[in-house]
C-alpha cells in the first residue's frame, strides 16, 4: 500500500498520471493524439501512444506480453469510442507499436521513476549531507555526454543534436544543481569543457539558463546554503568566501564563472 502511494505521489510530481487529474488526462488524450495526426506529426503521435500504453502497463505492475496486448487494445477502444471516421494513419500507428518499443519505453520509464524516488527520499529525510544527494553512475555518464558535446560540437551540429541533448538533460534534471555543478568542476576535463563552452555566447547562455532555473527552484525552498561547506570541499574554489554572497544575490552566472577561475 505504501509503495502504491509513493508511486502515485512521485508520478504526480513528474507530471504524468495523478489521482486528481487522471480523468482529465484520459479525456484530453484522444484529442491530443488526433491533433498531432492532423499536423502530420506522426512521430510524436506514435511516441504519445507508446507513452500512454507504457504508463498504464507500469501502473498495472504486469509487464508481460499478454497484459501489454490487453492494455494496447483498451487504449485503442478508448481512443476510437466516439469517432465515426478514424484516419487510416491511426490504425497504422497502432500497428507499428511493437512489444520491443514497449520494453524500451518501460525500461526508460522505470529508470526515471527510480531516480525520482531516490530524490524524493533524500528530500524528505533529515540528511543534510551534500554527498547524500543522488548522483548515479548513469547520471555521471549523461552529464559527461552533455558537457563534452556542448564543448566540442559547432552550433550547426548542436542544433542537429538538440533533441538528443534535451533528452539527456531531462534525465539529469532531477539532480540537485549543486551536486550537478560540483561533479563538473571536480573533474578537470569537464572543467576544461566548461571553459570552451564559455567562449561561445550561445552555448554559455543555454547552459546558464538551465542551471539558473534549477538553482531558483532550490533557492525557493531554502535548499542550497546547507550544502555549501561540502560543495566547497569537493570543488576547492579559489574564492570559497564568495559563494554565500552569490547565493544571497541569486547571481548564478557569476557563481559558475567564478568557479572557472
Tab-separated table of C-alpha atoms in Angstrom:
chain	number	residue	atom	x	y	z
A	1	UNK	CA	0.000	0.000	0.000
A	2	UNK	CA	2.820	2.396	0.897
A	3	UNK	CA	4.614	1.584	-2.357
A	4	UNK	CA	1.499	2.380	-4.416
A	5	UNK	CA	1.009	5.652	-2.521
A	6	UNK	CA	4.640	6.694	-3.135
A	7	UNK	CA	4.421	5.790	-6.808
A	8	UNK	CA	1.254	7.861	-7.164
A	9	UNK	CA	2.886	10.779	-5.385
A	10	UNK	CA	6.051	10.667	-7.491
A	11	UNK	CA	4.252	10.074	-10.789
A	12	UNK	CA	2.109	13.097	-9.970
A	13	UNK	CA	5.257	15.129	-9.200
A	14	UNK	CA	6.787	14.057	-12.524
A	15	UNK	CA	3.805	15.366	-14.429
A	16	UNK	CA	2.426	12.012	-15.526
A	17	UNK	CA	-0.797	10.485	-14.122
A	18	UNK	CA	-2.022	11.868	-10.817
A	19	UNK	CA	-5.076	10.734	-8.908
A	20	UNK	CA	-6.672	14.170	-9.191
A	21	UNK	CA	-6.022	14.707	-12.903
A	22	UNK	CA	-6.275	11.164	-14.323
A	23	UNK	CA	-9.835	11.575	-15.635
A	24	UNK	CA	-8.983	14.909	-17.219
A	25	UNK	CA	-5.882	13.436	-18.900
A	26	UNK	CA	-7.899	10.486	-20.239
A	27	UNK	CA	-10.488	12.896	-21.629
A	28	UNK	CA	-7.907	15.105	-23.363
A	29	UNK	CA	-5.596	12.344	-24.573
A	30	UNK	CA	-7.527	11.349	-27.749
A	31	UNK	CA	-7.800	14.983	-28.864
A	32	UNK	CA	-4.066	15.472	-28.399
A	33	UNK	CA	-3.235	12.391	-30.497
A	34	UNK	CA	-5.652	13.325	-33.293
A	35	UNK	CA	-4.321	16.882	-33.307
A	36	UNK	CA	-0.783	15.570	-33.883
A	37	UNK	CA	-2.068	13.348	-36.709
A	38	UNK	CA	-3.822	16.351	-38.297
A	39	UNK	CA	-0.490	18.195	-38.139
A	40	UNK	CA	1.222	15.208	-39.848
A	41	UNK	CA	3.453	14.820	-36.809
A	42	UNK	CA	3.205	11.043	-36.818
A	43	UNK	CA	6.424	10.545	-34.864
A	44	UNK	CA	5.114	12.487	-31.853
A	45	UNK	CA	1.703	10.829	-32.146
A	46	UNK	CA	3.306	7.377	-32.004
A	47	UNK	CA	5.519	8.434	-29.075
A	48	UNK	CA	2.446	9.683	-27.223
A	49	UNK	CA	0.633	6.383	-27.796
A	50	UNK	CA	3.665	4.391	-26.620
A	51	UNK	CA	3.969	6.548	-23.501
A	52	UNK	CA	0.258	6.182	-22.700
A	53	UNK	CA	0.342	2.396	-23.016
A	54	UNK	CA	3.622	2.013	-21.102
A	55	UNK	CA	2.409	4.160	-18.201
A	56	UNK	CA	-0.759	2.095	-17.834
A	57	UNK	CA	1.301	-1.079	-18.100
A	58	UNK	CA	3.662	0.195	-15.409
A	59	UNK	CA	0.821	1.111	-13.060
A	60	UNK	CA	-0.768	-2.312	-13.618
A	61	UNK	CA	2.528	-3.855	-12.390
A	62	UNK	CA	2.293	-6.600	-15.019
A	63	UNK	CA	4.905	-6.298	-17.731
A	64	UNK	CA	4.144	-9.452	-19.717
A	65	UNK	CA	3.205	-9.590	-23.402
A	66	UNK	CA	-0.403	-10.670	-22.748
A	67	UNK	CA	-1.109	-7.710	-20.481
A	68	UNK	CA	0.608	-5.404	-22.975
A	69	UNK	CA	-1.835	-6.570	-25.667
A	70	UNK	CA	-4.815	-6.073	-23.325
A	71	UNK	CA	-3.788	-2.533	-22.381
A	72	UNK	CA	-2.984	-1.687	-26.000
A	73	UNK	CA	-6.487	-2.859	-27.033
A	74	UNK	CA	-8.068	-0.864	-24.193
A	75	UNK	CA	-6.218	2.260	-25.316
A	76	UNK	CA	-7.375	1.704	-28.899
A	77	UNK	CA	-11.022	1.270	-27.812
A	78	UNK	CA	-10.888	4.394	-25.660
A	79	UNK	CA	-9.386	6.446	-28.471
A	80	UNK	CA	-11.890	5.270	-31.080
A	81	UNK	CA	-15.006	5.047	-28.882
A	82	UNK	CA	-16.624	8.292	-30.033
A	83	UNK	CA	-15.071	8.535	-33.506
A	84	UNK	CA	-17.027	7.788	-36.666
A	85	UNK	CA	-14.280	8.387	-39.226
A	86	UNK	CA	-10.995	7.064	-37.901
A	87	UNK	CA	-7.994	8.061	-40.042
A	88	UNK	CA	-6.172	5.164	-41.692
A	89	UNK	CA	-2.891	6.505	-40.335
A	90	UNK	CA	-4.234	5.939	-36.815
A	91	UNK	CA	-4.582	2.205	-37.460
A	92	UNK	CA	-1.110	2.184	-38.993
A	93	UNK	CA	0.406	3.920	-35.964
A	94	UNK	CA	-1.094	1.320	-33.625
A	95	UNK	CA	0.156	-1.486	-35.884
A	96	UNK	CA	3.697	-0.077	-35.710
A	97	UNK	CA	3.780	-0.117	-31.896
A	98	UNK	CA	5.702	-3.269	-31.044
A	99	UNK	CA	6.448	-5.167	-27.844
A	100	UNK	CA	10.096	-4.178	-28.370
A	101	UNK	CA	9.079	-0.482	-28.385
A	102	UNK	CA	7.190	-1.052	-25.172
A	103	UNK	CA	10.041	-2.835	-23.399
A	104	UNK	CA	12.398	0.028	-24.282
A	105	UNK	CA	9.913	2.643	-23.062
A	106	UNK	CA	9.201	0.708	-19.860
A	107	UNK	CA	12.912	0.483	-19.066
A	108	UNK	CA	13.344	4.241	-19.506
A	109	UNK	CA	10.160	4.911	-17.509
A	110	UNK	CA	11.228	2.641	-14.637
A	111	UNK	CA	14.672	4.273	-14.504
A	112	UNK	CA	13.080	7.706	-14.340
A	113	UNK	CA	10.726	6.594	-11.560
A	114	UNK	CA	13.701	5.128	-9.679
A	115	UNK	CA	15.656	8.380	-9.926
A	116	UNK	CA	12.642	10.391	-8.777
A	117	UNK	CA	12.084	8.047	-5.830
A	118	UNK	CA	15.717	8.394	-4.782
A	119	UNK	CA	15.452	12.171	-4.974
A	120	UNK	CA	12.150	12.062	-3.079
A	121	UNK	CA	13.535	10.032	-0.181
A	122	UNK	CA	16.558	12.320	0.100
A	123	UNK	CA	14.365	15.428	0.132
A	124	UNK	CA	12.065	14.127	2.880
A	125	UNK	CA	14.864	12.789	5.058
A	126	UNK	CA	16.764	14.767	7.660
A	127	UNK	CA	20.014	14.035	5.820
A	128	UNK	CA	21.853	17.306	5.208
A	129	UNK	CA	24.928	15.800	3.561
A	130	UNK	CA	25.850	17.119	0.131
A	131	UNK	CA	27.300	13.707	-0.737
A	132	UNK	CA	23.969	12.012	0.003
A	133	UNK	CA	22.269	13.968	-2.770
A	134	UNK	CA	21.602	11.391	-5.516
A	135	UNK	CA	24.043	11.123	-8.413
A	136	UNK	CA	24.015	7.752	-10.162
A	137	UNK	CA	26.755	6.402	-12.429
A	138	UNK	CA	24.307	6.714	-15.317
A	139	UNK	CA	23.799	10.367	-14.367
A	140	UNK	CA	27.558	10.984	-14.450
A	141	UNK	CA	27.714	9.413	-17.898
A	142	UNK	CA	24.881	11.627	-19.153
A	143	UNK	CA	26.445	14.773	-17.668
A	144	UNK	CA	29.734	13.980	-19.413
A	145	UNK	CA	27.921	13.470	-22.719
A	146	UNK	CA	26.072	16.788	-22.384
A	147	UNK	CA	29.090	18.889	-21.373
A	148	UNK	CA	31.549	17.309	-23.834
A	149	UNK	CA	29.067	17.566	-26.714
A	150	UNK	CA	28.356	21.221	-25.955
A	151	UNK	CA	32.073	21.971	-25.745
A	152	UNK	CA	33.252	20.079	-28.813
A	153	UNK	CA	30.437	20.439	-31.359
A	154	UNK	CA	29.807	23.505	-33.504
A	155	UNK	CA	26.476	25.337	-33.386
A	156	UNK	CA	25.092	23.633	-36.509
A	157	UNK	CA	25.841	20.140	-35.155
A	158	UNK	CA	24.434	21.119	-31.767
A	159	UNK	CA	21.178	22.198	-33.383
A	160	UNK	CA	21.013	18.872	-35.225
A	161	UNK	CA	21.522	17.030	-31.927
A	162	UNK	CA	19.242	19.302	-29.902
A	163	UNK	CA	16.558	16.675	-29.334
A	164	UNK	CA	19.143	14.120	-28.196
A	165	UNK	CA	20.725	16.605	-25.769
A	166	UNK	CA	17.329	17.688	-24.438
A	167	UNK	CA	16.506	14.043	-23.690
A	168	UNK	CA	19.800	13.656	-21.817
A	169	UNK	CA	19.056	16.905	-19.980
A	170	UNK	CA	15.633	15.639	-18.909
A	171	UNK	CA	17.279	12.521	-17.462
A	172	UNK	CA	19.577	14.548	-15.176
A	173	UNK	CA	17.142	17.355	-14.390
A	174	UNK	CA	16.191	15.796	-11.040
A	175	UNK	CA	19.772	16.116	-9.719
A	176	UNK	CA	20.357	18.880	-7.183
A	177	UNK	CA	22.093	21.717	-9.103
A	178	UNK	CA	24.989	21.963	-6.620
A	179	UNK	CA	25.586	18.219	-6.962
A	180	UNK	CA	25.406	18.634	-10.735
A	181	UNK	CA	27.846	21.550	-10.945
A	182	UNK	CA	30.006	20.019	-8.213
A	183	UNK	CA	30.549	16.903	-10.307
A	184	UNK	CA	31.503	19.008	-13.343
A	185	UNK	CA	34.002	21.211	-11.505
A	186	UNK	CA	35.609	18.343	-9.604
A	187	UNK	CA	36.624	16.792	-12.926
A	188	UNK	CA	39.444	18.648	-14.709
A	189	UNK	CA	38.394	17.504	-18.197
A	190	UNK	CA	34.820	18.667	-17.664
A	191	UNK	CA	36.097	21.919	-16.176
A	192	UNK	CA	38.140	22.467	-19.353
A	193	UNK	CA	34.994	21.750	-21.369
A	194	UNK	CA	33.204	24.468	-19.399
A	195	UNK	CA	35.960	26.907	-20.386
A	196	UNK	CA	35.311	26.003	-24.029
A	197	UNK	CA	31.572	26.465	-23.559
A	198	UNK	CA	32.136	29.919	-22.085
A	199	UNK	CA	33.881	31.059	-25.283
A	200	UNK	CA	30.564	30.721	-27.137
A	201	UNK	CA	27.886	33.178	-26.042
A	202	UNK	CA	25.112	30.911	-27.352
A	203	UNK	CA	26.392	27.777	-25.580
A	204	UNK	CA	27.145	29.630	-22.351
A	205	UNK	CA	23.728	31.295	-22.231
A	206	UNK	CA	21.959	27.985	-22.862
A	207	UNK	CA	23.882	26.303	-20.057
A	208	UNK	CA	23.357	29.167	-17.593
A	209	UNK	CA	19.640	29.339	-18.416
A	210	UNK	CA	19.058	25.692	-17.494
A	211	UNK	CA	21.312	25.808	-14.440
A	212	UNK	CA	19.727	29.051	-13.157
A	213	UNK	CA	16.236	27.582	-13.409
A	214	UNK	CA	17.220	24.660	-11.163
A	215	UNK	CA	19.051	26.935	-8.712
A	216	UNK	CA	15.970	29.176	-8.474
A	217	UNK	CA	13.828	26.127	-7.683
A	218	UNK	CA	16.104	25.009	-4.840
A	219	UNK	CA	16.565	28.570	-3.570
A	220	UNK	CA	12.772	28.934	-3.299
A	221	UNK	CA	12.640	26.044	-0.806
A	222	UNK	CA	15.812	27.072	1.085
A	223	UNK	CA	17.709	24.040	-0.149
A	224	UNK	CA	21.120	25.485	-1.068
A	225	UNK	CA	23.035	27.080	1.807
A	226	UNK	CA	23.300	23.956	3.979
A	227	UNK	CA	25.210	22.147	1.227
A	228	UNK	CA	27.862	24.844	0.682
A	229	UNK	CA	30.561	23.506	3.101
A	230	UNK	CA	30.753	20.082	1.450
A	231	UNK	CA	30.361	21.602	-2.010
A	232	UNK	CA	33.458	23.724	-1.297
A	233	UNK	CA	35.213	20.595	-0.033
A	234	UNK	CA	34.541	18.817	-3.323
A	235	UNK	CA	35.240	21.655	-5.769
A	236	UNK	CA	38.003	23.620	-3.980
A	237	UNK	CA	37.066	27.018	-5.494
A	238	UNK	CA	39.716	29.724	-5.482
A	239	UNK	CA	37.445	32.096	-3.560
A	240	UNK	CA	35.146	29.992	-1.316
A	241	UNK	CA	34.198	33.083	0.705
A	242	UNK	CA	32.322	34.484	-2.310
A	243	UNK	CA	29.898	31.587	-2.693
A	244	UNK	CA	27.411	32.588	0.018
A	245	UNK	CA	27.287	36.085	-1.493
A	246	UNK	CA	26.386	34.649	-4.898
A	247	UNK	CA	23.664	32.592	-3.206
A	248	UNK	CA	22.171	35.594	-1.405
A	249	UNK	CA	22.118	37.659	-4.604
A	250	UNK	CA	21.000	34.705	-6.749
A	251	UNK	CA	23.909	35.540	-9.057
A	252	UNK	CA	24.054	32.131	-10.682
A	253	UNK	CA	26.071	33.153	-13.741
A	254	UNK	CA	28.689	34.889	-11.576
A	255	UNK	CA	28.772	31.800	-9.367
A	256	UNK	CA	29.613	29.471	-12.273
A	257	UNK	CA	32.044	31.951	-13.844
A	258	UNK	CA	33.880	32.288	-10.529
A	259	UNK	CA	34.334	28.513	-10.361
A	260	UNK	CA	36.214	28.684	-13.669
A	261	UNK	CA	38.961	30.858	-12.154
